[in-house]
Short mmCIF file of C-alpha atoms in Angstrom, two decimals:
data_model
loop_
_atom_site.label_atom_id
_atom_site.label_comp_id
_atom_site.label_asym_id
_atom_site.label_seq_id
_atom_site.Cartn_x
_atom_site.Cartn_y
_atom_site.Cartn_z
CA ASP G 1 152.64 111.09 153.96
CA VAL G 2 156.12 112.15 152.99
CA LYS G 3 157.30 115.30 154.74
CA VAL G 4 160.36 117.45 154.13
CA THR G 5 160.58 120.61 156.21
CA GLN G 6 162.93 123.55 155.95
CA SER G 7 163.71 125.76 158.90
CA SER G 8 162.70 129.07 157.34
CA ARG G 9 160.50 130.16 154.43
CA TYR G 10 162.13 133.58 154.18
CA LEU G 11 165.51 134.73 155.42
CA VAL G 12 167.38 138.03 155.09
CA LYS G 13 171.09 138.10 155.90
CA ARG G 14 173.93 140.55 155.49
CA THR G 15 176.98 140.07 153.32
CA GLY G 16 179.69 138.17 155.18
CA GLU G 17 177.37 136.48 157.66
CA LYS G 18 177.49 132.75 158.21
CA VAL G 19 174.13 131.26 157.26
CA PHE G 20 172.64 127.90 158.20
CA LEU G 21 169.76 126.38 156.28
CA GLU G 22 168.24 123.32 157.91
CA CYS G 23 166.30 120.51 156.31
CA VAL G 24 164.55 117.64 158.07
CA GLN G 25 162.81 114.62 156.57
CA ASP G 26 160.65 112.18 158.47
CA MET G 27 160.80 109.23 156.08
CA ASP G 28 164.10 107.61 157.05
CA HIS G 29 165.41 108.36 153.55
CA GLU G 30 169.01 107.58 152.66
CA ASN G 31 169.67 110.39 150.22
CA MET G 32 169.25 114.12 150.71
CA PHE G 33 169.93 116.99 148.33
CA TRP G 34 170.33 120.76 148.30
CA TYR G 35 169.42 122.77 145.20
CA ARG G 36 169.11 126.41 144.38
CA GLN G 37 166.57 127.73 141.93
CA ASP G 38 167.14 130.93 139.98
CA PRO G 39 164.98 132.36 137.19
CA GLY G 40 165.96 130.90 133.83
CA LEU G 41 168.51 128.54 135.36
CA GLY G 42 166.25 125.82 136.73
CA LEU G 43 167.30 123.63 139.65
CA ARG G 44 171.02 123.41 140.20
CA LEU G 45 172.47 120.83 142.57
CA ILE G 46 174.76 122.22 145.26
CA TYR G 47 175.53 119.16 147.39
CA PHE G 48 173.99 115.82 148.19
CA SER G 49 174.41 113.15 150.81
CA TYR G 50 173.91 109.41 150.51
CA ASP G 51 174.45 108.51 154.15
CA VAL G 52 175.21 110.06 157.52
CA LYS G 53 178.48 111.99 157.34
CA MET G 54 178.79 111.21 153.61
CA LYS G 55 178.52 113.96 151.02
CA GLU G 56 179.14 114.63 147.37
CA LYS G 57 179.59 117.90 145.51
CA GLY G 58 176.99 118.83 142.98
CA ASP G 59 177.40 121.28 140.10
CA ILE G 60 177.80 124.51 142.10
CA PRO G 61 179.40 123.75 145.50
CA GLU G 62 181.60 126.84 145.67
CA GLY G 63 180.80 129.02 148.66
CA TYR G 64 178.76 126.30 150.35
CA SER G 65 179.34 123.41 152.72
CA VAL G 66 177.02 120.80 154.20
CA SER G 67 176.62 118.73 157.31
CA ARG G 68 174.75 115.50 157.91
CA GLU G 69 175.23 114.30 161.46
CA LYS G 70 171.89 112.50 161.67
CA LYS G 71 170.02 110.64 158.97
CA GLU G 72 166.97 112.88 159.09
CA ARG G 73 168.78 116.22 158.99
CA PHE G 74 170.84 117.84 156.23
CA SER G 75 172.22 121.34 156.71
CA LEU G 76 173.48 123.77 154.10
CA ILE G 77 176.03 126.32 155.29
CA LEU G 78 177.01 129.54 153.59
CA GLU G 79 180.37 130.28 155.21
CA SER G 80 180.36 133.96 154.22
CA ALA G 81 177.18 135.01 152.49
CA SER G 82 177.45 137.06 149.33
CA THR G 83 174.80 138.87 147.29
CA ASN G 84 175.11 136.35 144.46
CA GLN G 85 173.83 133.70 146.86
CA THR G 86 170.45 135.40 146.99
CA SER G 87 168.19 132.63 145.73
CA MET G 88 165.49 130.07 146.47
CA TYR G 89 167.02 127.07 148.25
CA LEU G 90 165.29 123.73 147.99
CA CYS G 91 165.97 120.60 149.97
CA ALA G 92 164.91 117.14 148.80
CA SER G 93 165.14 113.56 149.97
CA ARG G 94 164.92 110.19 148.29
CA ASP G 95 164.32 106.68 149.53
CA GLY G 96 166.85 103.85 148.88
CA PRO G 97 167.91 102.56 145.47
CA ALA G 98 164.44 101.38 144.40
CA THR G 99 163.16 104.76 143.30
CA TYR G 100 164.48 107.94 141.74
CA GLU G 101 161.66 110.16 142.89
CA GLN G 102 162.75 113.01 145.15
CA TYR G 103 160.49 114.74 147.64
CA PHE G 104 161.01 118.45 148.06
CA GLY G 105 160.57 120.82 150.94
CA PRO G 106 158.76 124.16 150.52
CA GLY G 107 161.98 126.10 149.96
CA THR G 108 163.77 128.96 151.70
CA ARG G 109 163.90 132.32 149.96
CA LEU G 110 167.24 133.77 151.04
CA THR G 111 168.09 137.41 150.43
CA VAL G 112 171.64 138.59 151.10
CA THR G 113 171.99 142.38 151.34
CA ASP U 1 176.89 121.99 130.42
CA GLN U 2 173.16 121.29 130.27
CA GLN U 3 172.53 117.60 129.81
CA VAL U 4 168.78 118.08 130.04
CA LYS U 5 167.30 120.87 127.96
CA GLN U 6 163.90 122.47 127.92
CA ASN U 7 164.14 124.88 125.02
CA SER U 8 160.79 126.58 125.51
CA PRO U 9 160.81 128.83 128.57
CA SER U 10 157.09 129.38 128.31
CA LEU U 11 153.92 127.94 126.81
CA SER U 12 150.43 129.41 126.74
CA VAL U 13 147.40 127.18 126.11
CA GLN U 14 143.66 127.66 126.26
CA GLU U 15 141.70 125.71 128.84
CA GLY U 16 140.47 122.36 127.49
CA ARG U 17 143.16 122.12 124.81
CA ILE U 18 146.27 119.95 124.87
CA SER U 19 149.53 121.18 126.44
CA ILE U 20 152.73 119.63 125.11
CA LEU U 21 155.94 120.28 127.01
CA ASN U 22 159.19 119.12 125.47
CA CYS U 23 162.52 117.99 126.85
CA ASP U 24 165.75 116.90 125.15
CA TYR U 25 168.74 115.20 126.68
CA THR U 26 172.29 114.61 125.56
CA ASN U 27 173.55 111.82 127.81
CA SER U 28 172.74 108.36 126.42
CA MET U 29 173.36 106.89 129.88
CA PHE U 30 170.12 108.40 131.20
CA ASP U 31 167.64 105.62 131.82
CA TYR U 32 164.90 107.14 133.93
CA PHE U 33 163.01 110.38 133.43
CA LEU U 34 160.70 112.38 135.64
CA TRP U 35 158.48 115.44 135.38
CA TYR U 36 157.95 117.81 138.26
CA LYS U 37 155.49 120.65 138.65
CA LYS U 38 156.27 123.76 140.68
CA TYR U 39 153.97 126.51 141.89
CA PRO U 40 155.47 129.84 143.08
CA ALA U 41 156.78 129.79 146.67
CA GLU U 42 156.38 126.00 146.89
CA GLY U 43 158.74 123.08 146.37
CA PRO U 44 158.47 120.99 143.19
CA THR U 45 156.09 118.04 143.30
CA PHE U 46 156.53 114.82 141.38
CA LEU U 47 154.12 114.39 138.50
CA ILE U 48 154.96 111.37 136.37
CA SER U 49 157.96 109.29 135.33
CA ILE U 50 159.08 106.85 132.67
CA SER U 51 161.75 104.22 132.45
CA SER U 52 163.87 103.90 129.31
CA ILE U 53 162.43 100.45 128.68
CA LYS U 54 159.06 102.06 127.91
CA ASP U 55 158.00 104.62 125.37
CA LYS U 56 154.81 105.81 127.05
CA ASN U 57 153.38 106.19 130.51
CA GLU U 58 149.94 107.54 131.41
CA ASP U 59 148.45 108.85 134.60
CA GLY U 60 145.04 110.42 134.24
CA ARG U 61 145.34 113.61 132.18
CA PHE U 62 149.12 113.31 132.01
CA THR U 63 151.06 111.22 129.50
CA VAL U 64 154.80 111.12 129.02
CA PHE U 65 156.30 109.91 125.74
CA LEU U 66 159.92 108.86 125.35
CA ASN U 67 161.79 108.69 122.04
CA LYS U 68 165.19 107.21 122.90
CA SER U 69 166.62 107.42 119.40
CA ALA U 70 165.90 111.16 119.32
CA LYS U 71 166.82 111.61 123.00
CA HIS U 72 163.53 113.41 123.43
CA LEU U 73 160.62 113.21 125.80
CA SER U 74 157.39 115.10 126.03
CA LEU U 75 154.64 115.62 128.57
CA HIS U 76 151.07 115.85 127.29
CA ILE U 77 148.32 117.31 129.44
CA VAL U 78 144.80 116.71 128.16
CA PRO U 79 142.58 118.55 128.80
CA SER U 80 144.54 121.49 130.21
CA GLN U 81 143.06 123.28 133.21
CA PRO U 82 143.88 126.69 134.74
CA GLY U 83 145.20 124.89 137.84
CA ASP U 84 147.89 123.33 135.63
CA SER U 85 149.54 126.73 135.31
CA ALA U 86 152.96 126.20 136.86
CA VAL U 87 156.62 125.67 135.98
CA TYR U 88 157.31 122.16 134.71
CA PHE U 89 160.74 120.62 135.12
CA CYS U 90 162.07 117.64 133.25
CA ALA U 91 164.66 115.51 135.11
CA ALA U 92 166.80 112.48 134.32
CA ASN U 93 168.82 109.87 136.15
CA ARG U 94 171.64 107.81 134.70
CA GLY U 95 171.19 104.71 136.78
CA SER U 96 173.22 105.98 139.68
CA THR U 97 172.43 104.39 143.02
CA LEU U 98 173.10 107.76 144.60
CA GLY U 99 169.89 108.98 142.98
CA ARG U 100 171.21 112.21 141.56
CA LEU U 101 168.81 113.90 139.11
CA TYR U 102 169.74 116.26 136.30
CA PHE U 103 167.11 118.96 135.79
CA GLY U 104 166.18 121.10 132.83
CA ARG U 105 165.60 124.83 133.24
CA GLY U 106 161.85 124.53 133.26
CA THR U 107 158.90 125.63 131.14
CA GLN U 108 156.29 128.04 132.47
CA LEU U 109 152.87 126.78 131.43
CA THR U 110 149.98 129.21 131.47
CA VAL U 111 146.48 127.86 130.89
CA TRP U 112 143.97 130.61 130.20
CA PRO U 113 140.17 130.30 130.38
#
């Protein structure tokens, strides 16, 4: 069974802190993605990665960076957290070019105070 | 700019009746479409998909219809059950090998007894 795990379900951080959100998949998938979900705005793509050390900006990369040092792990970094980054963060992964289906983790509810 | 649009933020249907969720897209390069279901505090789960070479795909109670000329797709759920109450997201891919999906903003479906 496909499994995508995220390091925390709930996280509370202070403004200005550096925040790391970790995502691990156990399926040897090539592609990994970070989204945020906000009410009325749907799923918005922050960054994605198509290989180790390779990354692409999504629609809303400002204020975020990512790291993919190993194939199974994709980290989202908030360099200096701000209150407008309070959101649900969702990680997903996808197998090679044969399918477009993405498998999602359970999400991390981040609150920045 | 939203390339995938779900214009109804919510839909309420009685148990046993048909639920029809709609999705419109603007990019004619999209060639694969997916529906995801999301419960609160969980990640989205894949429901059903359709390639642009088809106009219909069925899986049990779920059927997706694609009208390429109108750039419109719909998800039919028959019969609707209270457990179907969730947010439904429409997503599209434009044939990119990187697997990036473009999501709509979602429709909250409520099925009442």
